[in-house]
CSV table of C-alpha atoms and ligand atoms in Angstrom, one decimal:
chain,number,residue,atom,x,y,z
A,992,MET,CA,13.4,-26.3,8.3
A,993,ASN,CA,11.6,-23.3,7.0
A,994,ILE,CA,14.0,-20.3,7.0
A,995,SER,CA,11.6,-18.1,8.9
A,996,GLU,CA,11.8,-20.5,11.9
A,997,VAL,CA,15.5,-19.8,12.5
A,998,PRO,CA,16.5,-16.6,14.3
A,999,CYS,CA,17.0,-14.0,11.6
A,1000,THR,CA,20.1,-11.8,11.7
A,1001,GLY,CA,20.6,-11.4,8.0
A,1002,VAL,CA,18.5,-9.3,5.6
A,1003,LEU,CA,18.8,-9.2,1.8
A,1004,VAL,CA,18.1,-5.8,0.3
A,1005,VAL,CA,17.0,-6.1,-3.3
A,1006,GLU,CA,19.0,-3.1,-4.5
A,1007,PRO,CA,19.9,-0.8,-1.6
A,1008,MET,CA,21.3,2.0,-3.9
A,1009,GLY,CA,18.9,4.9,-3.6
A,1010,ASN,CA,17.4,7.2,-1.0
A,1011,ALA,CA,16.2,4.6,1.5
A,1012,GLY,CA,19.5,2.6,1.5
A,1013,PRO,CA,21.4,4.7,4.1
A,1014,PHE,CA,18.3,4.6,6.4
A,1015,LEU,CA,18.2,0.8,6.2
A,1016,VAL,CA,21.9,0.6,6.9
A,1017,GLU,CA,21.6,2.8,10.0
A,1018,ALA,CA,18.5,0.9,11.3
A,1019,ALA,CA,20.1,-2.5,10.6
A,1020,GLY,CA,23.2,-1.4,12.5
A,1021,ARG,CA,21.1,-0.4,15.5
A,1022,MET,CA,19.1,-3.6,15.4
A,1023,GLY,CA,22.2,-5.9,15.1
A,1024,LEU,CA,21.1,-7.2,11.7
A,1025,SER,CA,23.6,-7.7,8.9
A,1026,LEU,CA,22.6,-6.3,5.5
A,1027,HIS,CA,23.3,-8.0,2.2
A,1028,ALA,CA,22.6,-6.5,-1.2
A,1029,ALA,CA,21.3,-8.1,-4.4
A,1030,THR,CA,22.4,-6.1,-7.4
A,1031,HIS,CA,24.3,-6.0,-10.7
A,1032,ARG,CA,28.1,-6.1,-10.6
A,1033,THR,CA,28.3,-2.9,-12.7
A,1034,ILE,CA,25.8,-1.1,-10.4
A,1035,HIS,CA,27.7,-2.3,-7.3
A,1036,GLU,CA,30.8,-0.6,-8.7
A,1037,THR,CA,29.0,2.8,-8.5
A,1038,TYR,CA,27.8,2.4,-4.8
A,1039,PRO,CA,28.9,5.2,-2.5
A,1040,ALA,CA,31.8,4.0,-0.4
A,1041,ALA,CA,29.8,4.1,2.9
A,1042,LEU,CA,27.1,1.8,1.4
A,1043,ALA,CA,29.6,-0.7,0.0
A,1044,ARG,CA,31.4,-0.8,3.4
A,1045,ALA,CA,28.2,-1.3,5.4
A,1046,LEU,CA,27.2,-4.5,3.5
A,1047,ALA,CA,27.9,-7.9,4.9
A,1048,GLY,CA,27.9,-9.4,1.4
A,1049,VAL,CA,26.6,-9.0,-2.1
A,1050,CYS,CA,24.6,-11.4,-4.3
A,1051,PHE,CA,25.5,-10.5,-7.9
A,1052,THR,CA,22.7,-11.3,-10.3
A,1053,ASP,CA,20.6,-9.8,-13.2
A,1054,LEU,CA,17.6,-8.1,-11.7
A,1055,SER,CA,16.1,-7.7,-15.2
A,1056,ASP,CA,15.7,-11.5,-15.5
A,1057,PRO,CA,13.3,-12.3,-12.6
A,1058,GLU,CA,13.5,-16.1,-12.8
A,1059,ARG,CA,17.3,-16.1,-12.7
A,1060,ALA,CA,17.3,-13.4,-10.1
A,1061,VAL,CA,15.0,-15.3,-7.7
A,1062,ASP,CA,17.1,-18.4,-8.2
A,1063,ASP,CA,20.3,-16.6,-7.5
A,1064,MET,CA,19.0,-14.7,-4.5
A,1065,GLU,CA,17.4,-17.8,-3.0
A,1066,ALA,CA,20.7,-19.8,-3.3
A,1067,TYR,CA,22.5,-16.8,-1.8
A,1068,CYS,CA,20.1,-16.5,1.1
A,1069,ARG,CA,20.2,-20.2,1.9
A,1070,ARG,CA,24.0,-20.2,1.8
A,1071,HIS,CA,24.2,-17.2,4.2
A,1072,GLY,CA,21.3,-18.1,6.5
A,1073,ILE,CA,19.3,-15.0,5.4
A,1074,GLY,CA,15.7,-15.1,6.4
A,1075,ALA,CA,14.4,-11.6,5.6
A,1076,VAL,CA,14.0,-9.6,2.4
A,1077,VAL,CA,13.4,-5.9,1.8
A,1078,ALA,CA,13.1,-3.8,-1.4
A,1079,CYS,CA,14.0,-0.2,-2.0
A,1080,TRP,CA,13.1,0.3,-5.6
A,1081,GLU,CA,9.4,0.2,-6.5
A,1082,LEU,CA,10.0,-1.7,-9.8
A,1083,LEU,CA,11.8,-4.4,-7.8
A,1084,THR,CA,9.1,-5.0,-5.2
A,1085,PRO,CA,7.5,-7.9,-7.0
A,1086,LEU,CA,10.9,-9.6,-7.1
A,1087,ALA,CA,11.3,-9.2,-3.3
A,1088,SER,CA,7.8,-10.7,-2.7
A,1089,ALA,CA,8.6,-13.7,-5.0
A,1090,LEU,CA,11.9,-14.3,-3.1
A,1091,ALA,CA,10.3,-14.0,0.4
A,1092,ALA,CA,7.6,-16.5,-0.7
A,1093,ARG,CA,10.3,-18.9,-2.0
A,1094,LEU,CA,12.2,-18.6,1.3
A,1095,GLY,CA,9.1,-18.9,3.5
A,1096,ALA,CA,10.1,-15.5,4.9
A,1097,PRO,CA,7.7,-12.8,6.0
A,1098,GLY,CA,6.8,-10.8,2.9
A,1099,ASN,CA,4.0,-9.5,0.7
A,1100,ASP,CA,1.4,-11.4,-1.4
A,1101,PRO,CA,3.4,-12.4,-4.5
A,1102,LEU,CA,0.2,-12.8,-6.5
A,1103,ARG,CA,-0.8,-9.2,-5.9
A,1104,ALA,CA,2.7,-7.7,-5.9
A,1105,ARG,CA,2.5,-6.4,-9.5
A,1106,ALA,CA,-0.2,-4.0,-8.4
A,1107,ALA,CA,2.4,-2.2,-6.3
A,1108,ARG,CA,4.6,-1.6,-9.3
A,1109,ASN,CA,2.3,-1.2,-12.2
A,1110,LYS,CA,-0.2,1.7,-12.0
A,1111,ILE,CA,-2.7,0.0,-14.3
A,1112,ALA,CA,-2.8,-3.2,-12.1
A,1113,MET,CA,-2.8,-0.8,-9.1
A,1114,ALA,CA,-5.9,1.0,-10.4
A,1115,GLU,CA,-7.6,-2.4,-10.8
A,1116,ALA,CA,-6.6,-3.5,-7.3
A,1117,PHE,CA,-8.0,-0.2,-5.8
A,1118,ARG,CA,-11.2,-0.6,-7.7
A,1119,ALA,CA,-11.6,-4.2,-6.5
A,1120,ALA,CA,-11.0,-3.2,-2.9
A,1121,GLY,CA,-13.1,0.0,-3.0
A,1122,VAL,CA,-10.1,2.3,-2.3
A,1123,PRO,CA,-10.9,5.9,-3.4
A,1124,ALA,CA,-8.8,6.6,-6.5
A,1125,PRO,CA,-9.1,8.8,-9.6
A,1126,ARG,CA,-11.1,7.5,-12.5
A,1127,GLY,CA,-8.8,6.1,-15.2
A,1128,ALA,CA,-8.5,4.6,-18.7
A,1129,VAL,CA,-5.7,2.8,-20.4
A,1130,ALA,CA,-4.3,3.8,-23.8
A,1131,ALA,CA,-1.8,2.0,-26.0
A,1132,ASP,CA,-0.9,5.1,-28.0
A,1133,ALA,CA,-1.7,8.7,-28.6
A,1134,GLU,CA,-4.6,7.9,-31.0
A,1135,GLU,CA,-6.4,5.8,-28.4
A,1136,ALA,CA,-5.6,8.4,-25.7
A,1137,PHE,CA,-7.2,11.1,-27.9
A,1138,ARG,CA,-10.3,8.9,-28.3
A,1139,LEU,CA,-10.6,8.1,-24.6
A,1140,ALA,CA,-10.0,11.7,-23.5
A,1141,GLY,CA,-12.3,13.0,-26.2
A,1142,SER,CA,-15.3,11.0,-24.8
A,1143,GLY,CA,-15.2,13.4,-21.8
A,1144,ALA,CA,-15.5,10.6,-19.3
A,1145,LEU,CA,-12.4,11.7,-17.4
A,1146,GLY,CA,-13.1,15.5,-17.7
A,1147,TRP,CA,-10.4,18.1,-18.1
A,1148,PRO,CA,-7.7,18.6,-17.0
A,1149,LEU,CA,-6.5,15.0,-16.9
A,1150,VAL,CA,-3.3,13.3,-16.0
A,1151,VAL,CA,-1.2,11.2,-18.4
A,1152,LYS,CA,1.3,8.9,-16.9
A,1153,PRO,CA,3.4,5.8,-17.7
A,1154,ALA,CA,2.0,2.5,-16.4
A,1155,GLU,CA,5.4,1.8,-14.8
A,1156,GLN,CA,7.9,4.5,-13.7
A,1157,GLY,CA,8.7,6.7,-10.7
A,1158,GLY,CA,10.1,10.1,-9.8
A,1159,SER,CA,7.3,11.8,-11.7
A,1160,TRP,CA,9.0,10.8,-15.0
A,1161,GLY,CA,6.7,11.2,-17.9
A,1162,VAL,CA,3.7,12.4,-15.8
A,1163,SER,CA,1.9,15.4,-17.3
A,1164,VAL,CA,-1.2,17.4,-16.3
A,1165,VAL,CA,-3.0,18.0,-19.6
A,1166,GLU,CA,-5.4,20.9,-20.0
A,1167,ASP,CA,-6.8,20.3,-23.4
A,1168,PRO,CA,-6.6,17.8,-26.3
A,1169,GLY,CA,-3.9,19.8,-28.1
A,1170,GLU,CA,-1.4,18.7,-25.4
A,1171,LEU,CA,-2.2,15.0,-25.4
A,1172,ALA,CA,0.2,13.8,-28.1
A,1173,ALA,CA,3.2,15.4,-26.3
A,1174,ALA,CA,2.0,14.0,-23.0
A,1175,VAL,CA,1.7,10.4,-24.4
A,1176,ALA,CA,5.2,10.8,-26.0
A,1177,ALA,CA,6.6,11.8,-22.6
A,1178,ALA,CA,4.9,8.9,-20.9
A,1179,THR,CA,6.2,6.4,-23.4
A,1180,ARG,CA,9.7,7.8,-23.8
A,1181,TYR,CA,11.5,5.0,-21.9
A,1182,ALA,CA,11.1,1.3,-22.8
A,1183,VAL,CA,13.4,0.2,-20.0
A,1184,ALA,CA,14.1,1.6,-16.5
A,1185,THR,CA,17.6,2.6,-15.6
A,1186,PRO,CA,19.9,1.5,-14.1
A,1187,HIS,CA,18.8,-2.2,-14.1
A,1188,GLY,CA,17.5,-2.3,-17.6
A,1189,LEU,CA,14.0,-3.5,-16.4
A,1190,PRO,CA,11.6,-3.7,-19.3
A,1191,LEU,CA,8.6,-1.4,-18.8
A,1192,ASP,CA,4.9,-1.7,-19.6
A,1193,SER,CA,4.6,0.6,-22.6
A,1194,ARG,CA,0.9,1.5,-21.9
A,1195,VAL,CA,-0.2,4.8,-20.7
A,1196,LEU,CA,-2.7,5.6,-17.9
A,1197,LEU,CA,-5.1,8.5,-18.2
A,1198,GLN,CA,-6.6,9.7,-15.0
A,1199,SER,CA,-9.1,12.3,-13.9
A,1200,TYR,CA,-7.4,15.2,-12.2
A,1201,VAL,CA,-7.8,15.3,-8.4
A,1202,PRO,CA,-7.5,18.8,-7.1
A,1203,GLY,CA,-6.4,19.7,-3.6
A,1204,GLU,CA,-3.4,19.5,-1.2
A,1205,GLU,CA,-1.2,16.5,-1.4
A,1206,TYR,CA,0.1,14.3,1.4
A,1207,SER,CA,2.0,11.0,1.9
A,1208,ALA,CA,1.8,8.5,4.6
A,1209,GLU,CA,3.7,5.2,5.2
A,1210,THR,CA,1.9,2.1,6.5
A,1211,VAL,CA,3.9,-0.7,8.0
A,1212,VAL,CA,2.2,-4.0,7.9
A,1213,CYS,CA,3.1,-7.0,10.1
A,1214,ASP,CA,1.3,-10.3,9.7
A,1215,GLY,CA,-1.4,-8.5,7.8
A,1216,VAL,CA,-2.0,-5.9,10.5
A,1217,ALA,CA,-1.6,-2.3,9.4
A,1218,TYR,CA,0.1,0.3,11.5
A,1219,ALA,CA,-0.1,3.9,10.5
A,1220,LEU,CA,3.0,6.2,10.4
A,1221,PRO,CA,3.0,10.0,10.5
A,1222,VAL,CA,1.4,12.0,7.6
A,1223,VAL,CA,3.7,14.2,5.6
A,1224,ARG,CA,2.7,17.2,3.5
A,1225,LYS,CA,4.0,17.3,0.0
A,1226,ASP,CA,4.6,20.4,-2.0
A,1227,THR,CA,4.9,20.2,-5.8
A,1228,THR,CA,5.2,22.6,-8.7
A,1229,GLN,CA,1.9,23.4,-10.4
A,1230,GLY,CA,1.5,23.4,-14.1
A,1231,ARG,CA,2.1,20.6,-16.6
A,1232,TYR,CA,4.9,18.8,-14.7
A,1233,ARG,CA,4.3,18.1,-11.0
A,1234,VAL,CA,7.7,17.9,-9.5
A,1235,GLU,CA,8.0,17.5,-5.8
A,1236,THR,CA,9.5,20.7,-4.3
A,1237,GLY,CA,9.5,19.6,-0.7
A,1238,HIS,CA,7.9,17.7,2.2
A,1239,SER,CA,7.1,18.6,5.8
A,1240,CYS,CA,6.0,16.9,8.9
A,1241,PRO,CA,3.7,17.1,10.8
A,1242,ALA,CA,1.3,17.8,7.9
A,1243,GLY,CA,-0.8,20.3,9.7
A,1244,LEU,CA,-4.1,18.4,9.3
A,1245,SER,CA,-6.8,18.0,12.0
A,1246,ALA,CA,-6.8,14.8,14.0
A,1247,GLU,CA,-9.9,13.7,12.0
A,1248,LEU,CA,-8.3,14.2,8.6
A,1249,THR,CA,-5.0,12.7,9.7
A,1250,ALA,CA,-6.9,9.6,10.7
A,1251,ALA,CA,-8.7,9.6,7.3
A,1252,VAL,CA,-5.4,9.9,5.4
A,1253,GLN,CA,-3.7,7.2,7.4
A,1254,HIS,CA,-6.7,4.9,7.1
A,1255,THR,CA,-7.0,5.4,3.4
A,1256,ALA,CA,-3.3,4.8,3.0
A,1257,ALA,CA,-3.5,1.6,4.9
A,1258,ARG,CA,-6.4,0.4,2.7
A,1259,ALA,CA,-4.3,1.2,-0.4
A,1260,ALA,CA,-1.3,-0.8,1.0
A,1261,LEU,CA,-3.5,-3.8,1.9
A,1262,ALA,CA,-5.2,-3.7,-1.5
A,1263,VAL,CA,-1.9,-4.2,-3.3
A,1264,GLY,CA,-1.0,-7.2,-1.1
A,1265,VAL,CA,1.4,-5.6,1.5
A,1266,ARG,CA,1.3,-8.2,4.3
A,1267,ASN,CA,4.8,-7.9,5.9
A,1268,GLY,CA,6.4,-4.8,4.8
A,1269,ILE,CA,6.0,-1.1,4.3
A,1270,ALA,CA,4.1,1.0,1.8
A,1271,HIS,CA,4.5,4.7,0.8
A,1272,THR,CA,1.1,6.1,-0.3
A,1273,GLU,CA,0.5,9.5,-1.9
A,1274,LEU,CA,-3.0,11.0,-1.5
A,1275,LYS,CA,-4.8,14.3,-2.3
A,1276,VAL,CA,-7.6,15.8,-0.4
A,1277,PRO,CA,-10.1,17.6,-2.7
A,1278,PRO,CA,-11.0,21.1,-1.3
A,1279,GLY,CA,-14.1,21.1,0.9
A,1280,THR,CA,-14.0,17.3,1.5
A,1281,ASP,CA,-12.6,15.1,4.2
A,1282,ARG,CA,-12.2,12.2,1.8
A,1283,PRO,CA,-8.6,11.5,0.7
A,1284,VAL,CA,-8.1,10.1,-2.8
A,1285,VAL,CA,-5.1,7.8,-3.4
A,1286,ILE,CA,-2.8,8.9,-6.2
A,1287,GLU,CA,-0.5,5.9,-5.8
A,1288,THR,CA,1.1,3.4,-3.4
A,1289,GLY,CA,4.5,1.6,-3.5
A,1290,ALA,CA,5.6,-1.4,-1.3
A,1291,ARG,CA,8.7,0.3,-0.3
A,1292,LEU,CA,10.2,3.0,2.0
A,1293,PRO,CA,9.7,6.6,0.9
A,1294,GLY,CA,12.3,8.4,-1.1
A,1295,ASP,CA,13.2,12.1,-0.8
A,1296,ASN,CA,14.7,11.8,2.7
A,1297,ILE,CA,11.2,11.4,4.1
A,1298,CYS,CA,12.6,8.9,6.6
A,1299,GLU,CA,14.8,11.7,8.0
A,1300,ILE,CA,12.0,14.2,8.1
A,1301,VAL,CA,9.6,11.9,9.9
A,1302,GLU,CA,12.2,10.8,12.4
A,1303,ALA,CA,13.3,14.4,13.1
A,1304,ALA,CA,9.7,15.5,13.7
A,1305,THR,CA,8.2,12.5,15.5
A,1306,GLY,CA,11.1,10.2,16.5
A,1307,VAL,CA,9.4,7.4,14.5
A,1308,ARG,CA,12.0,5.3,12.6
A,1309,GLU,CA,10.5,4.1,9.4
A,1310,ALA,CA,13.4,1.9,8.2
A,1311,GLU,CA,13.5,0.2,11.6
A,1312,ALA,CA,9.7,-0.4,11.4
A,1313,TYR,CA,10.2,-2.0,8.0
A,1314,LEU,CA,13.0,-4.2,9.2
A,1315,ARG,CA,11.0,-5.3,12.3
A,1316,ALA,CA,8.0,-6.2,10.1
A,1317,VAL,CA,10.1,-8.4,7.8
A,1318,THR,CA,11.9,-10.1,10.7
A,1319,GLY,CA,8.5,-10.9,12.3
A,1320,ARG,CA,8.5,-8.3,15.1
A,1321,PRO,CA,5.6,-5.8,15.5
A,1322,PRO,CA,6.8,-2.3,14.5
A,1323,LEU,CA,7.3,0.6,17.0
A,1324,VAL,CA,5.1,3.4,15.6
A,1325,ALA,CA,4.3,5.6,18.6
A,1326,PRO,CA,5.8,9.1,18.2
A,1327,THR,CA,8.4,9.9,20.8
A,1328,ARG,CA,9.0,13.6,19.8
A,1329,ASP,CA,6.7,16.5,19.0
A,1330,GLU,CA,8.8,18.7,16.7
A,1331,ALA,CA,8.8,19.6,13.0
A,1332,ALA,CA,11.0,19.2,10.0
A,1333,ALA,CA,10.9,20.1,6.3
A,1334,ILE,CA,12.9,19.3,3.2
A,1335,ARG,CA,13.1,21.6,0.2
A,1336,PHE,CA,14.7,20.6,-3.1
A,1337,LEU,CA,17.0,22.8,-5.0
A,1338,LEU,CA,15.5,22.9,-8.5
A,1339,PRO,CA,17.1,25.0,-11.3
A,1340,GLU,CA,14.6,26.8,-13.6
A,1341,HIS,CA,16.0,25.3,-16.8
A,1342,ALA,CA,18.3,22.6,-18.1
A,1343,GLY,CA,22.0,23.2,-18.7
A,1344,VAL,CA,25.4,22.8,-17.1
A,1345,LEU,CA,25.8,23.6,-13.4
A,1346,GLU,CA,28.2,26.5,-13.0
A,1347,ARG,CA,27.9,27.4,-9.4
A,1348,ILE,CA,25.7,26.7,-6.3
A,1349,VAL,CA,26.1,28.3,-2.9
A,1350,VAL,CA,23.5,27.6,-0.2
A,1351,PRO,CA,23.5,30.2,2.6
A,1352,GLU,CA,24.0,29.0,6.2
A,1353,VAL,CA,20.7,29.3,8.0
A,1354,PRO,CA,20.6,28.2,11.7
A,1355,GLY,CA,18.4,25.1,12.0
A,1356,THR,CA,19.1,23.9,8.5
A,1357,HIS,CA,21.6,21.6,6.7
A,1358,SER,CA,22.0,21.1,3.0
A,1359,GLU,CA,23.3,18.5,0.6
A,1360,ILE,CA,24.3,19.1,-3.0
A,1361,HIS,CA,23.9,16.1,-5.4
A,1362,LEU,CA,25.6,17.6,-8.5
A,1363,ARG,CA,28.9,19.3,-9.0
A,1364,PRO,CA,29.9,22.3,-11.1
A,1365,GLY,CA,30.3,21.0,-14.7
A,1366,ASP,CA,27.5,18.4,-14.3
A,1367,THR,CA,24.6,18.4,-16.7
A,1368,VAL,CA,21.3,19.5,-15.2
A,1369,PRO,CA,18.2,18.0,-16.9
A,1370,GLU,CA,15.0,19.9,-17.6
A,1371,PRO,CA,13.1,20.3,-14.3
A,1372,ALA,CA,10.3,18.1,-15.6
A,1373,ASP,CA,10.8,15.4,-13.0
A,1374,SER,CA,12.9,14.6,-9.8
A,1375,SER,CA,16.1,14.1,-11.8
A,1376,GLY,CA,16.3,17.9,-12.2
A,1377,ARG,CA,17.2,18.3,-8.5
A,1378,VAL,CA,20.6,19.8,-7.7
A,1379,GLY,CA,20.3,19.2,-4.0
A,1380,HIS,CA,18.2,19.8,-0.9
A,1381,VAL,CA,17.9,21.7,2.4
A,1382,VAL,CA,16.5,20.2,5.6
A,1383,ALA,CA,15.2,22.4,8.4
A,1384,ARG,CA,14.2,21.4,11.9
A,1385,ALA,CA,12.1,23.6,14.1
A,1386,ALA,CA,9.4,23.6,16.8
A,1387,SER,CA,6.5,24.0,14.3
A,1388,PRO,CA,6.0,23.0,10.7
A,1389,SER,CA,5.5,26.6,9.5
A,1390,GLU,CA,8.8,27.6,11.1
A,1391,ALA,CA,10.6,24.5,9.6
A,1392,ARG,CA,9.2,25.5,6.2
A,1393,ARG,CA,10.2,29.1,6.7
A,1394,LEU,CA,13.8,28.2,7.5
A,1395,ALA,CA,14.1,25.8,4.6
A,1396,ASP,CA,12.6,28.4,2.2
A,1397,LEU,CA,15.0,31.0,3.5
A,1398,ALA,CA,17.9,28.8,2.6
A,1399,VAL,CA,16.5,27.8,-0.7
A,1400,ASN,CA,15.5,31.3,-1.7
A,1401,GLY,CA,18.9,32.6,-0.7
A,1402,THR,CA,20.7,30.0,-2.8
A,1403,HIS,CA,22.9,31.2,-5.6
A,1404,LEU,CA,22.3,28.7,-8.4
A,1405,LYS,CA,23.8,29.3,-11.8
A,1406,VAL,CA,23.0,27.0,-14.7
A,1407,ASN,CA,24.3,27.8,-18.2
B,2468,ATP,N1,-4.8,11.9,-10.9
B,2468,ATP,C1,-4.1,12.9,-10.5
B,2468,ATP,N2,-4.6,14.0,-10.1
B,2468,ATP,C2,-3.9,15.1,-9.6
B,2468,ATP,N3,-2.6,15.1,-9.6
B,2468,ATP,C3,-1.9,13.9,-9.9
B,2468,ATP,C4,-2.6,12.8,-10.4
B,2468,ATP,N4,-1.7,11.8,-10.7
B,2468,ATP,C5,-0.5,12.4,-10.5
B,2468,ATP,N5,-0.6,13.6,-10.0
B,2468,ATP,C6,0.5,14.5,-9.6
B,2468,ATP,O1,1.7,14.1,-10.2
B,2468,ATP,C7,2.6,13.6,-9.3
B,2468,ATP,C8,3.4,12.4,-9.8
B,2468,ATP,O2,2.4,11.4,-10.2
B,2468,ATP,P1,2.6,9.9,-9.6
B,2468,ATP,O3,2.8,9.9,-8.2
B,2468,ATP,O4,1.5,9.0,-10.2
B,2468,ATP,O5,3.9,9.5,-10.4
B,2468,ATP,P2,5.3,8.8,-9.9
B,2468,ATP,O6,6.3,9.0,-11.0
B,2468,ATP,O7,5.1,7.5,-9.4
B,2468,ATP,O8,5.7,9.8,-8.7
B,2468,ATP,P3,6.9,9.7,-7.6
B,2468,ATP,O9,7.6,11.1,-7.9
B,2468,ATP,O10,6.1,9.8,-6.4
B,2468,ATP,O11,7.7,8.5,-7.8
B,2468,ATP,C9,1.8,13.3,-8.0
B,2468,ATP,O12,2.6,13.4,-6.9
B,2468,ATP,C10,0.7,14.4,-8.1
B,2468,ATP,O13,1.2,15.7,-7.7
B,2469,MG,MG1,4.2,9.5,-6.9
């Protein structure tokens, strides 16, 4: 019998460690589903106690060896009667698709899954499907980047980014040719992704720079039918490194533009083969236009506590929607609440050692600190430079942002 024909109560999460893990744990508990993890033994040893406790079981494998991993995970799922698969890490989404296909479980198109992980394949998928996206070119090294950028076809500034990576690692906005070599070096700095040791495509993507405000929107897809989830406004640093400083929901867009963002996000998700799952899509809206441009999509839940922000503002539970889609049930996407929420990240101005951090108590906010005094703080060039975050809830997005800003601006953060 095909596994998808038996009632599914078990779900395998291909690496639940990460921001979306706790949201999946909570949703699975509410839905009466048991969650199992696939991971490396050494990584499992570092799981937060709450995550380790919440798991019904663990499939130990080597996720950097896709053939072995799919064999191990298939055997584990068959042994435990597991009929659903989800992914949390973008780089592991093709593996989740391959496993779902092997099990006959609801999942994404395994032949297109690479396009949800590799930004060069993604650009090709967007072009083929007519999804609005920046113009781009692929370079193997700085010399080729110099030649491609020098042709002027992409204009200036342009964006240099690794073909495969996340968290804004190695992404630079380059103003002139003099900055190109350093940008290519930053984009090619890592040959493998931590912590799983996944080998990365070493090529670099050059993209034309899309001006304007930035947004993200999840799309949940069930049996190929796309359902739009709320739009979230994203704030980033300006300048060479675009590090996310916060998110807020609702995004403050007109109904017309909200629909355009959701529709374009859904097109991006479908273009990279999302059929039973969720996608997190990032888009910019150039000033004076009502045409969103897709920066990227990933066949996974969002990071950055966006699940929390969306639920606090609208009542929509994204992790539950994802679990419903992979267990063959249409997702519940109608907002049940009309409030607002914002998250702001605590970012030090420079790298060093964290000496002290004190976040003031602001009514309507709560904070979480990720690093402890004595920990090393990396350069704030990507999301790994975050020390913690503040979440605010309020009646309006501007008030939620004001409260979160109040807490962040009043924070005493000392890095030596
Ligand atoms: N073509 C572009 N035009 C304008 N800004 C861009 C472009 N590409 C990337 N950016 C900016 O850089 C940020 C990081 O780029 P991108 O999303 O491609 O990388 P990532 O590492 O996958 O990001 P994430 O932090 O979402 O995992 C974007 O959120 C956006 O602010
Ligand atoms: Mg991104």
